[in-house]
Tab-separated table of C-alpha atoms and ligand atoms in Angstrom:
chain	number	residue	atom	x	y	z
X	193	UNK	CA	-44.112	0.171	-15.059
X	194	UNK	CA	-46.423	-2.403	-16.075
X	195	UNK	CA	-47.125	-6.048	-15.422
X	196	UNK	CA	-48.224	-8.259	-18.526
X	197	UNK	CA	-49.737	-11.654	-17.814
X	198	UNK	CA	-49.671	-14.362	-20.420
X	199	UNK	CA	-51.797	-17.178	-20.377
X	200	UNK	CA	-50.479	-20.488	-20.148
X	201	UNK	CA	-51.055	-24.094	-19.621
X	202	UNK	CA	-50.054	-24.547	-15.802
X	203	UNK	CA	-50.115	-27.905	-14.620
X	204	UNK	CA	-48.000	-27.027	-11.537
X	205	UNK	CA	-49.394	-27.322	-8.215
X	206	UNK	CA	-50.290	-23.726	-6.512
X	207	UNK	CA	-50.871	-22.992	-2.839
X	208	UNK	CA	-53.420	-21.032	-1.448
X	209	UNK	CA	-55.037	-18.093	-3.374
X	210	UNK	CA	-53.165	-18.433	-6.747
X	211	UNK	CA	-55.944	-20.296	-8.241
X	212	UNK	CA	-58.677	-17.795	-6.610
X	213	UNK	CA	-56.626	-15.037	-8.391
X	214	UNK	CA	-54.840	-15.654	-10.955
X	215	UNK	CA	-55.328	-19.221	-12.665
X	216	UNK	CA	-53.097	-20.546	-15.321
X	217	UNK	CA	-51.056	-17.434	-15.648
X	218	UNK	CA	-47.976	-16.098	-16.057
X	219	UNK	CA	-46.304	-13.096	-14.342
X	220	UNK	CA	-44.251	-11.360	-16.698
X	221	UNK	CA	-42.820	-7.836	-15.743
X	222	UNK	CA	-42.443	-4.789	-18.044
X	223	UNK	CA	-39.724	-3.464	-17.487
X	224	UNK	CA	-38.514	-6.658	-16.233
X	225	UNK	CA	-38.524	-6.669	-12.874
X	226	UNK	CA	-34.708	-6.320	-11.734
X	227	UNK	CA	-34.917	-3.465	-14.457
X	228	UNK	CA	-37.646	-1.802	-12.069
X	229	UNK	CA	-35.576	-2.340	-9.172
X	230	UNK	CA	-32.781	-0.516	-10.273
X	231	UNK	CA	-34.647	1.987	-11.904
X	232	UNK	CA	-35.975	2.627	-8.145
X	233	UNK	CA	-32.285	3.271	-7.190
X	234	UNK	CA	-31.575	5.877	-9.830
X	235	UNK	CA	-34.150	7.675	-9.042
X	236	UNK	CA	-33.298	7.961	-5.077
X	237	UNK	CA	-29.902	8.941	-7.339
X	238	UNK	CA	-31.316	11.718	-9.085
X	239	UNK	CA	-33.585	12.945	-6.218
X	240	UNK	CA	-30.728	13.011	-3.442
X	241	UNK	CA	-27.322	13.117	-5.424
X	242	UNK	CA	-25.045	10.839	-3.213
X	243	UNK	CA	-21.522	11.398	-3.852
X	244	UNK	CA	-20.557	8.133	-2.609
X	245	UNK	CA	-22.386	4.725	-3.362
X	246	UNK	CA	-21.610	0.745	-2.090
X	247	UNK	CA	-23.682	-1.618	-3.780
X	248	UNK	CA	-23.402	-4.719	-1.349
X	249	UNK	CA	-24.241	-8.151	-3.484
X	250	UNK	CA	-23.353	-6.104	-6.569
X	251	UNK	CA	-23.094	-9.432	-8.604
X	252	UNK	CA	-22.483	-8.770	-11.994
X	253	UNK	CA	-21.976	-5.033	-11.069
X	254	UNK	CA	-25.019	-4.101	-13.615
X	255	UNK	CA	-26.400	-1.867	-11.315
X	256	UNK	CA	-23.175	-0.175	-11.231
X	257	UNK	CA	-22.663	0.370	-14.916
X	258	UNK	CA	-25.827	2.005	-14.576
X	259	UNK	CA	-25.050	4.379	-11.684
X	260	UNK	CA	-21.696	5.098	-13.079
X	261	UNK	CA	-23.353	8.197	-15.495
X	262	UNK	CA	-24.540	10.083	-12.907
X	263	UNK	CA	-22.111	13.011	-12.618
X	264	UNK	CA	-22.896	13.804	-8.580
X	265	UNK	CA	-21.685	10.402	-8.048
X	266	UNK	CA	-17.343	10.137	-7.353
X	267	UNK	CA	-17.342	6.927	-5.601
X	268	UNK	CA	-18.899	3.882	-6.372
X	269	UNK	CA	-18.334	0.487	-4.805
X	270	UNK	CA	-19.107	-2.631	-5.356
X	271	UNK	CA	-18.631	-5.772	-2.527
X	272	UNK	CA	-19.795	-9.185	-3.411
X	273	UNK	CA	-18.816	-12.704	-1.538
X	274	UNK	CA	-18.447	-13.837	-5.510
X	275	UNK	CA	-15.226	-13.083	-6.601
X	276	UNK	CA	-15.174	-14.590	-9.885
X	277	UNK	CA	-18.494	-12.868	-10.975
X	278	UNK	CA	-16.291	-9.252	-10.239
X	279	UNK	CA	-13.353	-10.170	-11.987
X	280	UNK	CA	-15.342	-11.134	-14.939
X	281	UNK	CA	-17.149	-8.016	-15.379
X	282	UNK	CA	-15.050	-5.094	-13.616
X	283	UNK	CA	-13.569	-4.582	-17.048
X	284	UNK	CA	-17.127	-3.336	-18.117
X	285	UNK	CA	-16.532	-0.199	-15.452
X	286	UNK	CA	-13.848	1.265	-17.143
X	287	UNK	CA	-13.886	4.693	-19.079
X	288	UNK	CA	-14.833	4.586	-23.004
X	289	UNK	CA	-12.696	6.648	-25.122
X	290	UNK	CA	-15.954	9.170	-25.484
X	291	UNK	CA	-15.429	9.596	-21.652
X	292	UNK	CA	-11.925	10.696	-22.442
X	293	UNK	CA	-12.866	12.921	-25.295
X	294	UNK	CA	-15.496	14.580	-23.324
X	295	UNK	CA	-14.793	14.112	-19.774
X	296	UNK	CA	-17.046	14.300	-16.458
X	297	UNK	CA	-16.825	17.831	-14.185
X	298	UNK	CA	-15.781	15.283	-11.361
X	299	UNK	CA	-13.629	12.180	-10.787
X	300	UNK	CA	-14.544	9.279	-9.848
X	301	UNK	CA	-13.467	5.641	-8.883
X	302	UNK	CA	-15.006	2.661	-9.130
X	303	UNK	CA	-14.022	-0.031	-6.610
X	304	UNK	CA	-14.737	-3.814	-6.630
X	305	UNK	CA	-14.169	-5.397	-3.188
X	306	UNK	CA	-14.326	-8.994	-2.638
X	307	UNK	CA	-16.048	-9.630	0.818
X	308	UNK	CA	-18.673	-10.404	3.015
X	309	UNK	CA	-20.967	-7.960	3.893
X	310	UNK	CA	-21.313	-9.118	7.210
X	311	UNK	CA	-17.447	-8.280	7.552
X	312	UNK	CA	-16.263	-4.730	8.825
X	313	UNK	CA	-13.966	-2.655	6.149
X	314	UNK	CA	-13.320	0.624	7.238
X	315	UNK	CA	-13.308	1.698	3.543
X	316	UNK	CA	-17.142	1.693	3.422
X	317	UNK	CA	-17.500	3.847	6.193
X	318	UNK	CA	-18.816	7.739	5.235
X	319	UNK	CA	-21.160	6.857	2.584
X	320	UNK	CA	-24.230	8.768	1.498
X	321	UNK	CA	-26.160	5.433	0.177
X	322	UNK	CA	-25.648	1.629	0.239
X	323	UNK	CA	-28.098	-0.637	-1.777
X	324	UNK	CA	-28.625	-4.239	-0.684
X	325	UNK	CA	-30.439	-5.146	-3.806
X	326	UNK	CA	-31.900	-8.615	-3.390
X	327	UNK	CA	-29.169	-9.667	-1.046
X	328	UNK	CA	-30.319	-10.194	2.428
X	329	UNK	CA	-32.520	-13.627	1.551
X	330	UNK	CA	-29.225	-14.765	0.403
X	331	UNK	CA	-27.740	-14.312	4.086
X	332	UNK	CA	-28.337	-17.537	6.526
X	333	UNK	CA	-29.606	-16.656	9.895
X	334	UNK	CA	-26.172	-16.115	11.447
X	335	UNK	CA	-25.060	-13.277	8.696
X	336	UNK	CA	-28.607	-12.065	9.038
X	337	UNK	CA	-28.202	-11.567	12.588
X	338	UNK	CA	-24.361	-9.860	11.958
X	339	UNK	CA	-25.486	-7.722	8.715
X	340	UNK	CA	-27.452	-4.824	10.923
X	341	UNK	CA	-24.815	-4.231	13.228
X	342	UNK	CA	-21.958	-3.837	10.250
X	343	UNK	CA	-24.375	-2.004	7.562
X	344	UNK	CA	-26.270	0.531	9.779
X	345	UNK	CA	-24.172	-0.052	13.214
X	346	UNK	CA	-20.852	-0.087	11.396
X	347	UNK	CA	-21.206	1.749	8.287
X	348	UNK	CA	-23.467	3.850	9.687
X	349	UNK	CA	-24.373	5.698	5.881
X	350	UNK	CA	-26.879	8.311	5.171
X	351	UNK	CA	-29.468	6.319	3.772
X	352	UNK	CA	-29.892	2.657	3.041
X	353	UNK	CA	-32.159	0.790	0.094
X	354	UNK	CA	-32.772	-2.728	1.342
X	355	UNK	CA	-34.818	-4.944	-1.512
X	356	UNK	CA	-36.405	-8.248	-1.114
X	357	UNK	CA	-38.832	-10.759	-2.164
X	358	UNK	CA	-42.284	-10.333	-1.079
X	359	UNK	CA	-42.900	-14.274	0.286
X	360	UNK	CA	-47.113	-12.929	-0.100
X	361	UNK	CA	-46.769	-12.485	-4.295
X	362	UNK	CA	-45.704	-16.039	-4.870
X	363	UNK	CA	-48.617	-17.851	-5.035
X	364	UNK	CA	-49.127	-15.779	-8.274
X	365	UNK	CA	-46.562	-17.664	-9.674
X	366	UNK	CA	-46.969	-21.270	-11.065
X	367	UNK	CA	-44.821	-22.616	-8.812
X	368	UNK	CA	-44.615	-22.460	-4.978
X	369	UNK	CA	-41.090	-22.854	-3.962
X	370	UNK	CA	-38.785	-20.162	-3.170
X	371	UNK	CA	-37.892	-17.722	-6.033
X	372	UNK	CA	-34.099	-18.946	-6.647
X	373	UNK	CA	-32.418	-22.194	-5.415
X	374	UNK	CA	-29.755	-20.153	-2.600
X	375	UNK	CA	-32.529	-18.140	-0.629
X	376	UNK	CA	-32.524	-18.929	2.743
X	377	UNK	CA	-35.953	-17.172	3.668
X	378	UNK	CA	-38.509	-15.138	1.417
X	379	UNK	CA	-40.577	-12.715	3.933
X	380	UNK	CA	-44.148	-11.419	3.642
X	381	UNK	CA	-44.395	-7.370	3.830
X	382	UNK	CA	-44.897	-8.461	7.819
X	383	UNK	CA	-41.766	-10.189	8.465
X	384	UNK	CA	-39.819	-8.106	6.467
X	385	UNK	CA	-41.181	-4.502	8.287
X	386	UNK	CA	-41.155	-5.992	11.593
X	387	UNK	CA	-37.342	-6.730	10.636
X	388	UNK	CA	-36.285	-3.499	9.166
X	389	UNK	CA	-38.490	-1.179	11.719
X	390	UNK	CA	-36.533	-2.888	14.620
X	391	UNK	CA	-33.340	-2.273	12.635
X	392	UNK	CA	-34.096	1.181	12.213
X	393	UNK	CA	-35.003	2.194	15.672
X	394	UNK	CA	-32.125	0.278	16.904
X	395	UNK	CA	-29.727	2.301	14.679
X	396	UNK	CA	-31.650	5.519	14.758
X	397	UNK	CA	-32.841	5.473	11.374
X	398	UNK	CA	-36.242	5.238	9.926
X	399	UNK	CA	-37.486	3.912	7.341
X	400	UNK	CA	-40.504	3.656	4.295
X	401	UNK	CA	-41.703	0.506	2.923
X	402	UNK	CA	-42.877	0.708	-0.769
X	403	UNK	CA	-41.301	-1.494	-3.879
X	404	UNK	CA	-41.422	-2.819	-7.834
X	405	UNK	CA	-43.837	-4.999	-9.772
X	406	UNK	CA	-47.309	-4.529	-9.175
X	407	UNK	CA	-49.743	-7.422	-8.693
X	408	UNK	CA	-51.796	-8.057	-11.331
X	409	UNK	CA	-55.786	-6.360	-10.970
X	410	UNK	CA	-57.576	-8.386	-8.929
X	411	UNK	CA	-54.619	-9.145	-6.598
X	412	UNK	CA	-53.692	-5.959	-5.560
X	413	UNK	CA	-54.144	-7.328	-1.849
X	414	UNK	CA	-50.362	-9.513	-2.364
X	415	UNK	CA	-48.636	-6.095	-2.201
X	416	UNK	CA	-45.579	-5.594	-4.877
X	417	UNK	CA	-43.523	-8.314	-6.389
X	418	UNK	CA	-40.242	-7.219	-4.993
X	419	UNK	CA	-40.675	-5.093	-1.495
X	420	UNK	CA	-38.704	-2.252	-0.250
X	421	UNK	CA	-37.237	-0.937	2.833
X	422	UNK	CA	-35.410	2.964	2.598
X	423	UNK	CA	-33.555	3.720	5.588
X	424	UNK	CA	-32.598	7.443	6.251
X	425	UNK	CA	-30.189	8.454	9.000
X	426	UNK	CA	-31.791	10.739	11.685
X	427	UNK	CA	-29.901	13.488	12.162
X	428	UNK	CA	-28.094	13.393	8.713
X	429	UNK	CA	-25.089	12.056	7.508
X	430	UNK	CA	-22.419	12.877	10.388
X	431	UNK	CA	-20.539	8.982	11.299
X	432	UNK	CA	-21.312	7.993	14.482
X	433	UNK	CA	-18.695	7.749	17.171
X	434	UNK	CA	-18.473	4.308	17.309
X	435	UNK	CA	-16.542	4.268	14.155
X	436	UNK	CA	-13.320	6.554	15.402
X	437	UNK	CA	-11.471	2.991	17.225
X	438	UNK	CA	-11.064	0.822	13.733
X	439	UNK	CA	-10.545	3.591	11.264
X	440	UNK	CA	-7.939	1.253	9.310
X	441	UNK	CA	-9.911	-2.112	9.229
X	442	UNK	CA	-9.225	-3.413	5.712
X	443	UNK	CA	-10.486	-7.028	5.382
X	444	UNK	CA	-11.813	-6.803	1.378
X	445	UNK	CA	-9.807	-7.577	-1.244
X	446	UNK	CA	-9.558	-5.077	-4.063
X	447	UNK	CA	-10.006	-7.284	-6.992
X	448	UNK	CA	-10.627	-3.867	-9.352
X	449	UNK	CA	-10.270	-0.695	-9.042
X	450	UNK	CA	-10.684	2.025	-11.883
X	451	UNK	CA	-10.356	6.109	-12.296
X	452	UNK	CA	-12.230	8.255	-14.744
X	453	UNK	CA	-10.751	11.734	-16.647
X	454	UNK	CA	-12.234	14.591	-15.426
X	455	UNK	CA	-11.755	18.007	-15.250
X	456	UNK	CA	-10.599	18.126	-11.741
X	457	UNK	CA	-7.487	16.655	-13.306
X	458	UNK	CA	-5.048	19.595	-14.614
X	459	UNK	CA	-3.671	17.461	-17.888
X	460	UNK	CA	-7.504	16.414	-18.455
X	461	UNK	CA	-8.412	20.306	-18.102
X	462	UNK	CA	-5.815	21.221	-20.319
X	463	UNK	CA	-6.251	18.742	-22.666
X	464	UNK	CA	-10.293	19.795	-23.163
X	465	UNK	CA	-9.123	23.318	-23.024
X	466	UNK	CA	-6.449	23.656	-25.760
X	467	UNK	CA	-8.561	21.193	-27.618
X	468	UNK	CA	-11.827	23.377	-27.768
X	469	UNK	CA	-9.788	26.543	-27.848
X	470	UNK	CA	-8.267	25.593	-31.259
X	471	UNK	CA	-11.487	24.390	-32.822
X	472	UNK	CA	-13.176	27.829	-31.870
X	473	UNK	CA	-10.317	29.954	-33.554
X	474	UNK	CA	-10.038	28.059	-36.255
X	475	UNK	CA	-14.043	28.134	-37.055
X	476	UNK	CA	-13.594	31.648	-36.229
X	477	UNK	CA	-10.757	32.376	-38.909
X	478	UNK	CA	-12.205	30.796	-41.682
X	479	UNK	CA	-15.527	32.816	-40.614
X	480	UNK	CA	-12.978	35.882	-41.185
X	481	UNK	CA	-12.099	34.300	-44.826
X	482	UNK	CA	-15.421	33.456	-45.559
X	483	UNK	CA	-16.382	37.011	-44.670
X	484	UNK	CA	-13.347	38.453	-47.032
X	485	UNK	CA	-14.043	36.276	-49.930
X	486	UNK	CA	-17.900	37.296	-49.694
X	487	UNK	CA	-16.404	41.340	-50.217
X	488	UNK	CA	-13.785	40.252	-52.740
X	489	UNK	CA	-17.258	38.840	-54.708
X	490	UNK	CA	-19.010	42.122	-54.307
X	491	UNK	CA	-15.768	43.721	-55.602
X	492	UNK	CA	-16.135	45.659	-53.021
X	493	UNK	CA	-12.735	47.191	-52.336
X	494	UNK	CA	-13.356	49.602	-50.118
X	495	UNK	CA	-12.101	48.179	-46.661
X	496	UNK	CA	-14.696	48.255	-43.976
X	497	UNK	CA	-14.466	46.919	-39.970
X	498	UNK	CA	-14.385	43.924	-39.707
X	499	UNK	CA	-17.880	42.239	-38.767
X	500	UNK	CA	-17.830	39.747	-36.423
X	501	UNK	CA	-21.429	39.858	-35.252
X	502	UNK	CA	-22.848	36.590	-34.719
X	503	UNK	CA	-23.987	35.255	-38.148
X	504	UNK	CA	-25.781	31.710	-37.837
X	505	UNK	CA	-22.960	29.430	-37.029
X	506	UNK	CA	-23.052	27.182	-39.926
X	507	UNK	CA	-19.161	25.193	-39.611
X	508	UNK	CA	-19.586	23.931	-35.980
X	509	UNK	CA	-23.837	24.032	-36.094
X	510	UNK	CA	-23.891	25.806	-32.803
X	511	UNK	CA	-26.860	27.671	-32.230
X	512	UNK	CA	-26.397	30.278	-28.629
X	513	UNK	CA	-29.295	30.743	-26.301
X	514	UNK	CA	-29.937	34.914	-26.602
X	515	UNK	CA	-27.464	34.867	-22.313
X	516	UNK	CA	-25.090	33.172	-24.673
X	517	UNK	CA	-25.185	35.793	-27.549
X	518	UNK	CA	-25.155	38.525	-25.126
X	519	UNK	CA	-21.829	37.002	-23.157
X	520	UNK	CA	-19.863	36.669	-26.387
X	521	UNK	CA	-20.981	39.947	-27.919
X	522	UNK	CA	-20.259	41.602	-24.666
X	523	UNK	CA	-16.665	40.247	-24.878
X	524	UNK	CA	-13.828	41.782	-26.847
X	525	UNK	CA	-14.163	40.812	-31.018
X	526	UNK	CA	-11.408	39.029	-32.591
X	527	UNK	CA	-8.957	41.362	-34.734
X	528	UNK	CA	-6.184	40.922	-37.375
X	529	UNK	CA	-2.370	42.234	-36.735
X	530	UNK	CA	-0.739	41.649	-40.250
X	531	UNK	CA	-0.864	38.209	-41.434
X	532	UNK	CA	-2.103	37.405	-37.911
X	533	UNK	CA	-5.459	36.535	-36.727
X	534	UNK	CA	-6.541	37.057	-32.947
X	535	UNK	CA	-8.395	36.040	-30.894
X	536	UNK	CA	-8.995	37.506	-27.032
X	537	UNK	CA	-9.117	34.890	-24.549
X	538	UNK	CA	-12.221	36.985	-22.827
X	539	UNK	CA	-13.791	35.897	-26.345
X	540	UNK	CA	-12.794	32.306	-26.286
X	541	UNK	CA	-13.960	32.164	-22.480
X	542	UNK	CA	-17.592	33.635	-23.802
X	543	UNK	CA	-18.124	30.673	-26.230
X	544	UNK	CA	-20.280	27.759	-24.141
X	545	UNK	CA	-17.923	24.701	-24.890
X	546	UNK	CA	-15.068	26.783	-22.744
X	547	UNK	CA	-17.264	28.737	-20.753
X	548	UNK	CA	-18.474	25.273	-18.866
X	549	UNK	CA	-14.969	24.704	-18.479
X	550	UNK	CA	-15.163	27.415	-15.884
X	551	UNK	CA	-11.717	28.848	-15.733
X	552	UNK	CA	-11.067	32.103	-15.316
X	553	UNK	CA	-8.507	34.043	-17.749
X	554	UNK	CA	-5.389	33.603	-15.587
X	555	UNK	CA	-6.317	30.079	-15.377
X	556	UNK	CA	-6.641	29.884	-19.056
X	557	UNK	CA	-3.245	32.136	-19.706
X	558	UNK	CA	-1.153	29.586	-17.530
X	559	UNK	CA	-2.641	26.078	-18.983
X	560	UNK	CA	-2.383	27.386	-22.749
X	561	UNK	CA	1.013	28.906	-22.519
X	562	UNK	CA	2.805	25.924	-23.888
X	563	UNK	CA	0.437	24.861	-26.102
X	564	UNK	CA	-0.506	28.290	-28.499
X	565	UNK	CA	0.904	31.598	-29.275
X	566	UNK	CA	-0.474	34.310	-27.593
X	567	UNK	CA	-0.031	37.919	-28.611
X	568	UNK	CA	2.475	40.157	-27.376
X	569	UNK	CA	0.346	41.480	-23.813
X	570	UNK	CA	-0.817	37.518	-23.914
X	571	UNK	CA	-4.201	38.911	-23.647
X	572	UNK	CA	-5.027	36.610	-27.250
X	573	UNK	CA	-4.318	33.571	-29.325
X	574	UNK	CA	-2.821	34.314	-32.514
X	575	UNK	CA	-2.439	32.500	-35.569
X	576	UNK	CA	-1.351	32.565	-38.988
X	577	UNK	CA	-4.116	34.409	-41.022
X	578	UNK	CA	-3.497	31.890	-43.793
X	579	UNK	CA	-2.755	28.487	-43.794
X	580	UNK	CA	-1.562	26.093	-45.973
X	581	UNK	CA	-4.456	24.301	-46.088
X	582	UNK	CA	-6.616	26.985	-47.104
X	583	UNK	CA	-8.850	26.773	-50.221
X	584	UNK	CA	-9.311	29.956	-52.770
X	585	UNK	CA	-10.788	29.227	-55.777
X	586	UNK	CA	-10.582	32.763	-56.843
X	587	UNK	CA	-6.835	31.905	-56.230
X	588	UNK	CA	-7.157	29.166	-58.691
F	821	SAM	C1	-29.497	-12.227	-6.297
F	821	SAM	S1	-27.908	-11.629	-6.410
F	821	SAM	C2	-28.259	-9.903	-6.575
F	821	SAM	C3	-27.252	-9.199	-7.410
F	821	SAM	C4	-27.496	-7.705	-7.602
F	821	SAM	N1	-27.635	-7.007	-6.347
F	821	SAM	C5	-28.704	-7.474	-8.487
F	821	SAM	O1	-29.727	-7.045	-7.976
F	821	SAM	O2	-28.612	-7.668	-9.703
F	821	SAM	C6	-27.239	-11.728	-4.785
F	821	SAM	C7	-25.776	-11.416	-4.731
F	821	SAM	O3	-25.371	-11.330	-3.362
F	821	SAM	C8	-24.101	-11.937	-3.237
F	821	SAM	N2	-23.912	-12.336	-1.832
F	821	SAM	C9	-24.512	-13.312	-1.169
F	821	SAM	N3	-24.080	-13.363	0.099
F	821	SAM	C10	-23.173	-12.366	0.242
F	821	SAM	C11	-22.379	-11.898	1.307
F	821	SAM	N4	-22.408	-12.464	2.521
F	821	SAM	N5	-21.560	-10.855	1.099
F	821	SAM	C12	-21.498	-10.260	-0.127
F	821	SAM	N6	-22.238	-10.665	-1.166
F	821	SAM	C13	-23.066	-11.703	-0.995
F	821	SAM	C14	-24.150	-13.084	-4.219
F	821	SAM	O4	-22.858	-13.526	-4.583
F	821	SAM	C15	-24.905	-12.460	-5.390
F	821	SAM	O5	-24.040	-11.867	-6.315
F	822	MG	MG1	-32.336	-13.321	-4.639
């Protein structure tokens, strides 16, 4: 993360020590600076895996769109006061048709709630994290006051990212106002750690300061652009008892609400499964013709096994680690019964695109049935040898 400044012709009036450190500048941020604040919150995403996330002041949900990859991650929510900025851009949650095709290991649902955060919904309660990404300067003193009690009182998650303006980093600027036109307060790194330590030992939590956008050299003494509070539970993630009494307290509206495909889902299971299944016998029978046209060439008519050792896997440009070679060569080999080619399902389960699929052969047996023919002891796919489709130029 990097700051760039850019020199330009300031005629605005600046307080205090802007002119001692920084005179006729401009602060510019790269990344910009919300970028560097939500790239803080992935990666307390990646480092602790949170199953369940409520971003409170999610605005236009962007931080959202972002979280929404990460595959530990089943429930997201979203609460903002604004409900027109969710209904315009909950649409922008919702599953591409790649996320279809190749679905996540886990569900998950995405929730937009329209609401105050200083209002108690038991549907927030349980969480692993809650972000309060530049919202609490938005809150006047009264919600201020109530927003402790509900978020770490209430809530009561796992761990808590609180970001704010650092009031001490705006002389830098040209100008000396407050950073937007609705914030009610902008605290230095004092105000805002007396505020959160108090918080925290009042909700048994505690809590690191740190944060995004680092003053320029020379005015490393401001602290960062945008500071930083992360809460963590003591004592883990367990709700606290004062929850239990208003277990059904639903005062958000749900303006959105969306579910991905994943493989937790039977028909999306099936689905990938007979899908990948037919791809890998079919590479694997015209393998088989390549293999007899290759002999008829050599005019080689004396009939021989049939080699199905793993040549380099040209049609679907797969190339195995040496655990994957070993796991399909360790499984039983395709074979031919007449006009029929087939494949074990112990083979098909060895190949990596089924094998993350993680079903076991029963499994497989019982979500296929309908969908393939199986040989006789149901122990294989089979299919026709030849095909219609089929190209033979020697045929020609
Ligand atoms: C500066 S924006 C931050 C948006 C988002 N967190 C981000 O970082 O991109 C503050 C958001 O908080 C919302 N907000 C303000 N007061 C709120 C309240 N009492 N309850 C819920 N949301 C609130 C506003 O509507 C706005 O979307
Ligand atoms: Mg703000």
């Amino acid at each position: 993360m990097e700051l760039e400044e850019e020199i330009i012709q300031c005629n605005s009036v600046v307080g205090g020590n802007f002119e001692e450190v920084c005179p006729e500048k401009v602060i510019r941020f790269k990344p910009p600076l919300y970028k560097q604040r939500y790239e803080f919150v992935r990666d307390l995403v990646d480092r602790h895996e949170p199953k369940k996330i409520a971003d409170l002041g999610c605005g236009d949900t962007k931080l959202l769109k972002l979280l929404k990859i990460y595959p530990c991650i089943q429930l997201l929510v979203g609460v903002d006061i604004n409900e027109e900025k969710l209904h315009s851009n909950g649409h922008h949650l919702s599953p591409y048709l790649g996320e279809f095709v190749k679905p996540r290991d886990l569900d998950l649902t995405i929730i937009l709630y329209h609401g105050s955060v200083v209002e108690r919904d038991s549907r927030l309660l349980g969480f692993d994290l809650i972000t309060c990404i530049e919202l609490i300067e938005h809150l006047d003193s009264d919600d201020l006051a109530r927003f402790p009690e509900v978020v770490f009182g209430y809530l009561s998650p796992a761990m808590v990212v609180i970001s704010t303006p650092n009031s001490e980093f705006n002389p830098l600027f040209p100008t000396v106002a407050l950073r937007d036109a609705d914030h009610k307060f902008e605290w230095s790194r004092m105000e805002f750690q007396t505020w959160a330590s108090q918080v925290a030992k009042c909700y048994n939590y505690c809590v690191e300061f740190t944060g995004v956008g680092t003053p320029p050299a020379g005015a490393e003494h401001v602290g960062y652009c945008t500071q930083i509070g992360v809460f963590t539970k003591i004592g883990g993630k367990a709700a606290g008892s004062c929850v239990s009494e208003d277990h059904d307290q639903h005062v958000y509206k749900a303006v959105y609400m969306t579910s991905y495909p994943s493989l937790q889902q039977e028909k999306v299971l099936k689905f990938v499964l007979v899908g990948e299944l037919l791809i890998q016998v079919e590479h694997l029978r015209l393998r088989h013709h390549r293999m007899l046209r290759e002999r008829k060439r050599e005019s080689d008519p004396k009939p021989r096994d049939t080699d199905f050792s793993l040549g380099p896997d040209l049609l679907l440009g797969a190339v195995f680690t040496e655990a994957e070679k070993a796991r399909i060569e360790n499984s039983p080999e395709p074979f031919c019964e007449g006009d029929k080619f087939c494949v074990p399902l112990q083979r098909l389960l060895a190949y990596p695109k089924l094998h993350r699929l993680r079903v076991d052969e029963e499994r497989m047996r019982a979500l296929i049935a309908d969908s393939v023919c199986l040989s006789s002891d149901s122990s294989a796919v089979m299919v026709d040898l030849y095909n219609s489709l089929d190209y033979w130029p020697e045929d020609s």
